Short mmCIF file of C-alpha atoms in Angstrom, two decimals:
data_model
loop_
_atom_site.label_atom_id
_atom_site.label_comp_id
_atom_site.label_asym_id
_atom_site.label_seq_id
_atom_site.Cartn_x
_atom_site.Cartn_y
_atom_site.Cartn_z
CA VAL A 5 0.26 -0.20 -0.12
CA ALA A 6 1.23 3.30 -0.80
CA ILE A 7 -0.57 6.59 0.49
CA VAL A 8 0.86 10.03 -1.89
CA VAL A 9 0.11 13.50 -0.36
CA THR A 10 0.44 15.97 -2.80
CA ASP A 11 -0.61 20.04 -2.97
CA GLY A 12 -0.26 20.77 -6.40
CA ARG A 13 0.65 19.76 -10.25
CA PRO A 14 3.03 17.53 -10.58
CA GLN A 15 6.35 18.54 -12.86
CA ASP A 16 6.66 15.34 -14.52
CA GLY A 17 4.16 12.12 -15.91
CA VAL A 18 2.56 10.32 -13.31
CA GLN A 19 0.05 8.38 -15.19
CA ASP A 20 2.34 5.64 -16.54
CA VAL A 21 4.35 5.21 -13.60
CA ALA A 22 1.14 5.04 -11.42
CA ALA A 23 -0.14 2.34 -13.86
CA ARG A 24 2.96 0.10 -13.52
CA ALA A 25 2.64 0.33 -9.49
CA ARG A 26 -1.08 -0.47 -9.87
CA ALA A 27 0.00 -3.56 -12.00
CA ALA A 28 2.73 -4.51 -9.95
CA GLY A 29 0.02 -5.11 -6.98
CA ILE A 30 0.55 -1.76 -5.20
CA GLU A 31 -2.59 -0.09 -3.78
CA LEU A 32 -2.55 3.24 -4.21
CA PHE A 33 -4.08 6.13 -2.23
CA ALA A 34 -4.06 10.00 -3.31
CA ILE A 35 -4.49 12.78 -0.93
CA GLY A 36 -5.04 16.18 -2.39
CA VAL A 37 -4.22 19.60 -0.48
CA GLY A 38 -5.49 22.68 -1.26
CA ARG A 39 -5.06 24.02 -4.42
CA VAL A 40 -4.50 20.25 -5.92
CA ASP A 41 -4.60 18.82 -9.58
CA MET A 42 -7.71 16.31 -9.19
CA HIS A 43 -6.91 14.71 -12.32
CA THR A 44 -3.43 14.19 -11.07
CA LEU A 45 -5.25 12.46 -8.02
CA ARG A 46 -7.42 10.52 -10.55
CA HIS A 47 -4.54 9.24 -12.47
CA ILE A 48 -2.66 8.21 -9.22
CA ALA A 49 -5.09 6.30 -7.39
CA SER A 50 -6.50 2.64 -7.47
CA GLN A 51 -9.78 1.29 -8.16
CA PRO A 52 -12.47 2.39 -6.93
CA LEU A 53 -11.57 6.25 -7.24
CA ASP A 54 -14.43 7.30 -4.55
CA ASP A 55 -12.50 5.10 -1.89
CA HIS A 56 -8.84 5.92 -3.00
CA VAL A 57 -9.22 9.29 -3.86
CA ASP A 58 -9.43 12.19 -1.05
CA TYR A 59 -9.00 15.88 -0.48
CA VAL A 60 -8.83 18.47 2.43
CA GLU A 61 -8.63 22.26 2.35
CA SER A 62 -5.53 22.66 4.42
CA TYR A 63 -2.92 20.50 6.07
CA SER A 64 -4.29 21.59 9.40
CA VAL A 65 -7.14 19.08 8.82
CA ILE A 66 -5.27 16.14 7.20
CA GLU A 67 -5.17 14.21 10.43
CA LYS A 68 -9.04 14.01 9.99
CA LEU A 69 -8.54 11.02 7.51
CA THR A 70 -6.64 9.08 9.92
CA HIS A 71 -9.58 7.25 11.04
CA LYS A 72 -10.43 5.80 7.44
CA PHE A 73 -7.21 4.64 6.92
CA GLN A 74 -7.11 3.11 10.53
CA GLU A 75 -10.59 1.22 9.47
CA ALA A 76 -9.03 0.03 6.38
CA PHE A 77 -5.80 -1.36 7.29
CA CYS A 78 -6.51 -2.80 11.33
CA VAL A 79 -7.30 -6.28 10.36
CA VAL A 80 -8.86 -7.71 13.80
CA SER A 81 -11.13 -10.20 15.00
CA ASP A 82 -15.23 -9.89 14.95
CA LEU A 83 -15.83 -9.19 18.83
CA CYS A 84 -19.56 -9.38 18.42
CA ALA A 85 -19.28 -12.51 16.61
CA THR A 86 -17.17 -14.27 18.99
CA GLY A 87 -19.41 -13.17 21.97
CA ASP A 88 -16.90 -11.17 23.55
CA HIS A 89 -19.13 -8.11 24.24
CA ASP A 90 -21.77 -7.24 27.04
CA CYS A 91 -24.33 -5.43 24.71
CA GLU A 92 -27.81 -5.94 25.68
CA GLN A 93 -29.39 -6.29 22.74
CA ILE A 94 -27.53 -5.71 19.64
CA CYS A 95 -23.59 -5.55 19.01
CA VAL A 96 -22.12 -3.55 16.01
CA SER A 97 -18.96 -4.45 15.14
CA SER A 98 -15.92 -2.08 14.14
CA PRO A 99 -12.25 -2.44 13.61
CA GLY A 100 -10.82 -3.39 16.96
CA ALA A 101 -14.00 -2.36 18.36
CA TYR A 102 -17.66 -2.51 18.87
CA THR A 103 -20.72 -0.91 19.63
CA CYS A 104 -23.81 -1.47 21.39
CA ALA A 105 -27.23 -0.55 19.60
CA CYS A 106 -31.11 -1.17 20.61
CA LYS A 107 -34.09 -2.74 18.50
CA GLU A 108 -36.59 -0.38 17.07
CA GLY A 109 -38.82 1.15 20.32
CA PHE A 110 -35.76 1.01 22.49
CA THR A 111 -33.15 3.78 22.76
CA LEU A 112 -29.68 3.26 24.20
CA ASN A 113 -28.84 4.15 27.53
CA SER A 114 -26.09 6.55 28.81
CA ASP A 115 -24.03 3.58 30.13
CA GLY A 116 -23.78 2.73 26.30
CA LYS A 117 -24.62 -1.14 26.93
CA THR A 118 -28.31 -1.34 28.34
CA CYS A 119 -31.37 -0.30 26.52
CA SER A 120 -34.84 1.38 27.37
CA ALA A 121 -38.18 1.54 25.96
CA CYS A 122 -39.04 4.47 23.90
CA SER A 123 -41.91 5.90 21.69
CA GLY A 124 -39.56 7.83 19.03
CA GLY A 125 -40.59 5.63 16.28
CA LEU A 126 -44.13 4.91 17.32
CA GLY A 127 -45.25 8.58 17.68
CA SER A 128 -44.49 10.64 20.74
CA ALA A 129 -44.88 14.27 20.68
CA LEU A 130 -41.71 16.01 19.48
CA ASP A 131 -40.70 19.60 17.83
CA LEU A 132 -37.42 18.75 15.72
CA VAL A 133 -35.87 21.46 13.48
CA PHE A 134 -32.70 20.77 11.47
CA LEU A 135 -30.20 23.42 10.99
CA ILE A 136 -28.40 22.57 7.59
CA ASP A 137 -24.88 24.39 6.37
CA GLY A 138 -25.49 25.70 3.10
CA SER A 139 -21.67 27.14 2.89
CA LYS A 140 -20.08 27.47 -0.61
CA SER A 141 -17.58 24.33 0.87
CA VAL A 142 -20.21 22.03 1.19
CA ARG A 143 -20.49 21.86 -2.71
CA PRO A 144 -23.34 20.33 -4.66
CA GLU A 145 -23.40 16.89 -4.65
CA ASN A 146 -22.40 16.80 -1.43
CA PHE A 147 -25.25 19.13 -0.19
CA GLU A 148 -27.85 16.67 -1.86
CA LEU A 149 -26.37 13.97 0.48
CA VAL A 150 -27.23 16.14 3.06
CA LYS A 151 -30.74 16.09 1.66
CA LYS A 152 -31.07 12.56 1.62
CA PHE A 153 -29.73 12.36 5.60
CA ILE A 154 -32.64 14.79 6.69
CA ASN A 155 -35.14 12.57 5.08
CA GLN A 156 -33.41 9.70 6.94
CA ILE A 157 -34.08 10.94 9.96
CA VAL A 158 -37.81 11.74 8.67
CA ASP A 159 -38.68 8.39 7.91
CA SER A 160 -38.06 7.26 11.13
CA LEU A 161 -40.51 9.64 12.53
CA GLU A 162 -44.08 9.29 13.24
CA VAL A 163 -45.80 12.91 11.53
CA SER A 164 -49.03 14.71 12.84
CA ASP A 165 -50.06 17.15 14.59
CA LYS A 166 -50.03 15.28 17.94
CA GLN A 167 -46.82 13.92 17.26
CA ALA A 168 -43.79 14.61 15.87
CA GLN A 169 -43.21 17.66 13.80
CA VAL A 170 -40.58 18.84 11.65
CA GLY A 171 -38.68 22.04 10.53
CA LEU A 172 -35.80 23.22 8.42
CA VAL A 173 -33.71 25.89 8.66
CA GLN A 174 -30.60 26.53 5.94
CA TYR A 175 -27.89 28.79 6.95
CA SER A 176 -24.82 30.42 5.08
CA SER A 177 -23.48 34.14 5.53
CA SER A 178 -27.25 34.47 6.25
CA VAL A 179 -30.48 32.46 7.41
CA ARG A 180 -33.45 31.31 5.75
CA GLN A 181 -36.52 29.33 7.35
CA GLU A 182 -37.27 26.44 4.50
CA PHE A 183 -40.62 25.46 6.16
CA PRO A 184 -41.92 25.98 10.30
CA LEU A 185 -42.47 23.13 12.57
CA GLY A 186 -46.12 21.87 11.93
CA GLN A 187 -46.16 23.38 8.05
CA PHE A 188 -46.17 19.93 6.75
CA LYS A 189 -48.39 17.49 8.04
CA ASN A 190 -46.99 14.08 6.94
CA LYS A 191 -43.60 12.54 6.03
CA LYS A 192 -44.26 12.37 2.16
CA ASP A 193 -44.56 16.17 2.38
CA ILE A 194 -41.65 16.91 4.64
CA LYS A 195 -39.21 14.74 2.25
CA ALA A 196 -40.73 16.90 -0.81
CA ALA A 197 -40.04 19.98 0.66
CA VAL A 198 -36.10 18.64 1.60
CA LYS A 199 -35.84 17.51 -1.83
CA LYS A 200 -36.66 21.01 -3.22
CA MET A 201 -34.57 22.89 -0.67
CA ALA A 202 -32.14 25.13 -3.16
CA TYR A 203 -28.36 25.60 -2.28
CA MET A 204 -27.23 28.88 -0.63
CA GLU A 205 -23.49 28.35 -1.34
CA LYS A 206 -21.78 31.08 0.52
CA GLY A 207 -20.60 31.66 4.19
CA THR A 208 -20.48 29.91 7.20
CA MET A 209 -22.23 31.49 10.67
CA THR A 210 -23.17 29.07 12.35
CA GLY A 211 -23.87 31.07 15.53
CA GLN A 212 -26.21 33.42 13.89
CA ALA A 213 -28.07 30.23 12.48
CA LEU A 214 -28.37 28.93 16.45
CA LYS A 215 -30.00 32.49 17.47
CA TYR A 216 -32.18 32.20 14.84
CA LEU A 217 -33.28 28.68 16.39
CA ILE A 218 -33.70 30.13 19.90
CA ASP A 219 -35.55 33.24 18.73
CA SER A 220 -37.65 31.99 15.92
CA SER A 221 -37.43 27.96 15.08
CA PHE A 222 -38.74 27.04 18.61
CA SER A 223 -41.63 30.00 18.84
CA ILE A 224 -45.29 29.56 19.35
CA ILE A 225 -45.68 31.95 16.18
CA ASN A 226 -43.44 29.18 14.09
CA GLY A 227 -45.68 26.29 15.03
CA ALA A 228 -43.86 25.36 18.64
CA ARG A 229 -45.91 23.57 20.60
CA PRO A 230 -45.76 24.18 24.47
CA GLY A 231 -44.55 21.33 26.79
CA VAL A 232 -43.12 19.43 23.78
CA PRO A 233 -39.78 18.39 23.82
CA LYS A 234 -37.23 20.26 21.36
CA VAL A 235 -34.84 18.85 19.65
CA GLY A 236 -32.16 20.53 17.20
CA ILE A 237 -29.68 19.00 14.70
CA VAL A 238 -27.02 21.08 13.52
CA PHE A 239 -25.12 19.92 10.23
CA THR A 240 -21.75 21.82 9.74
CA ASP A 241 -19.06 21.02 7.60
CA GLY A 242 -16.66 23.76 8.45
CA ARG A 243 -15.39 26.48 11.02
CA SER A 244 -18.32 28.90 11.99
CA GLN A 245 -17.25 32.47 10.78
CA ASP A 246 -19.25 34.21 13.65
CA TYR A 247 -19.16 32.90 17.74
CA ILE A 248 -21.20 30.28 18.71
CA THR A 249 -20.53 30.19 22.50
CA ASP A 250 -23.35 32.15 23.62
CA ALA A 251 -26.19 30.65 21.50
CA ALA A 252 -25.26 27.13 22.04
CA LYS A 253 -25.26 27.65 25.60
CA LYS A 254 -28.52 29.57 25.61
CA ALA A 255 -30.17 26.67 23.57
CA LYS A 256 -29.04 24.11 25.74
CA ASP A 257 -30.24 26.52 29.07
CA LEU A 258 -33.56 26.72 27.67
CA GLY A 259 -34.03 22.85 27.81
CA PHE A 260 -33.07 22.25 23.99
CA ARG A 261 -31.72 18.77 23.31
CA MET A 262 -29.14 19.75 20.52
CA PHE A 263 -27.00 17.40 18.62
CA ALA A 264 -24.08 18.13 16.24
CA VAL A 265 -23.45 16.52 13.11
CA GLY A 266 -19.91 17.69 11.51
CA VAL A 267 -18.56 16.25 7.97
CA GLY A 268 -14.93 17.19 6.89
CA ASN A 269 -13.24 20.01 7.40
CA ALA A 270 -15.92 20.91 10.85
CA VAL A 271 -14.01 21.68 14.20
CA GLU A 272 -15.01 18.47 16.52
CA ASP A 273 -14.56 21.48 19.63
CA GLU A 274 -17.24 23.41 18.03
CA LEU A 275 -19.66 20.34 17.24
CA ARG A 276 -18.91 19.42 21.20
CA GLU A 277 -19.89 23.42 22.18
CA ILE A 278 -23.14 23.00 20.47
CA ALA A 279 -23.89 19.41 21.38
CA SER A 280 -26.04 18.38 24.63
CA GLU A 281 -24.99 16.18 27.60
CA PRO A 282 -23.25 13.79 27.89
CA VAL A 283 -21.92 15.29 24.68
CA ALA A 284 -20.60 11.97 23.71
CA GLU A 285 -23.95 11.06 22.99
CA HIS A 286 -24.90 14.02 21.01
CA TYR A 287 -21.96 14.57 18.39
CA PHE A 288 -20.91 12.80 15.69
CA TYR A 289 -17.75 13.85 13.40
CA THR A 290 -17.21 11.96 9.58
CA ALA A 291 -14.43 13.12 7.23
CA ASP A 292 -16.75 11.78 4.18
CA PHE A 293 -20.05 13.17 3.07
CA ARG A 294 -20.75 9.45 1.83
CA THR A 295 -20.67 8.30 5.50
CA ILE A 296 -23.46 10.65 6.95
CA SER A 297 -26.27 7.56 6.50
CA LYS A 298 -24.15 5.52 8.85
CA ILE A 299 -25.05 8.86 11.19
CA GLY A 300 -28.38 9.18 10.40
CA LYS A 301 -29.19 5.77 11.45
CA LYS A 302 -27.50 6.45 15.11
CA LEU A 303 -29.62 9.46 15.22
CA GLN A 304 -32.99 7.79 14.65
CA MET A 305 -32.46 5.80 18.21
CA LYS A 306 -31.31 8.88 20.14
CA ILE A 307 -33.81 11.00 19.54
CA CYS A 308 -36.52 9.05 20.42
CA VAL A 309 -37.65 10.39 23.62
CA GLU A 310 -38.36 8.09 26.75
CA GLU A 311 -41.52 7.72 28.56
CA ASP A 312 -43.10 5.65 31.35
CA PRO A 313 -42.53 2.30 29.97
CA CYS A 314 -46.10 0.83 30.81
CA GLU A 315 -47.22 3.32 28.71
CA CYS A 316 -44.80 2.48 26.23
CA LYS A 317 -46.42 1.09 22.80
CA SER A 318 -43.53 -1.29 22.07
CA ILE A 319 -43.99 -2.91 25.38
CA VAL A 320 -47.76 -3.47 24.91
CA LYS A 321 -47.48 -4.76 21.43
CA PHE A 322 -44.81 -7.30 22.65
CA GLN A 323 -46.94 -8.39 25.67
CA THR A 324 -49.76 -8.85 23.50
CA LYS A 325 -47.82 -10.89 21.11
CA VAL A 326 -46.49 -13.07 24.11
CA GLU A 327 -49.81 -13.51 25.77
CA ASP A 328 -51.26 -14.74 22.25
CA LEU A 329 -48.26 -17.01 21.83
CA ILE A 330 -49.23 -18.51 25.37
CA ASN A 331 -53.08 -18.99 24.63
CA SER A 332 -51.77 -20.87 21.39
CA LEU A 333 -49.54 -23.06 23.24
CA GLN A 334 -52.33 -23.82 26.45
CA GLN A 335 -54.79 -24.50 23.17
#
């Protein structure tokens, strides 16, 4: 395996010698930094190019690619398969480690191992607002992946006047409300509106967006319901160009449950500042836009609102099935 890092245009030919290297069985990864020539990276890299070509805007953020390569090169036993774990319900393997997950209708507890019954996928009342980074660095093709990420979360909700409501705000150098809480009464209409969202393509004013969330998105005039849990999901791919500390703190002080999702050049210290406690359960980072669907799957369970297990629909359904089985066995 060879990893080639370059930040410019080569002064000699690379295509033929790279082809010879690949033909000799060398797996080539190409990492471009700054004002690199992307065609050169593609000439160097092995197939598939999506897995072997990466780009970062500066050397200061290149370390964010290390996790990708650790996963690619680390060969270890499957701890879930060997049973060497203590997950209550579902074990998910990762290189050299594992994480626990829960079945539908349950959410992972703070210990990261056990599960509690919940109703997030069954229709509990919830006001959920997405704050989406529409800055120029996101790029149009990645903005389409962000839309799919939003709709992946929407798919896990039960949308209605009495259950989940969804709002969407896009921000760049300014803030634009795409649609407020409660405007759309079903998942189909929400997903259609998300797909139509136009890309703003300017700066990254995350602090301004958080202030808008506090002052407008969760206000009664914009569809928020008194006494209903408020959840904000902030998505960004870069450093904020304004001050976020005060607005991030106020959102949490008001009782909003804040999730922070970062991709690419997002600053992890900023994500942690936005995220609710425990921070490890409320912030997510990935170097690659193509992997945000994995974050979406984790978020589907985490936004689930806990309730009295005696009233939880998932447990009632389970009990009914068990009773039916016992009755049929007795017969």
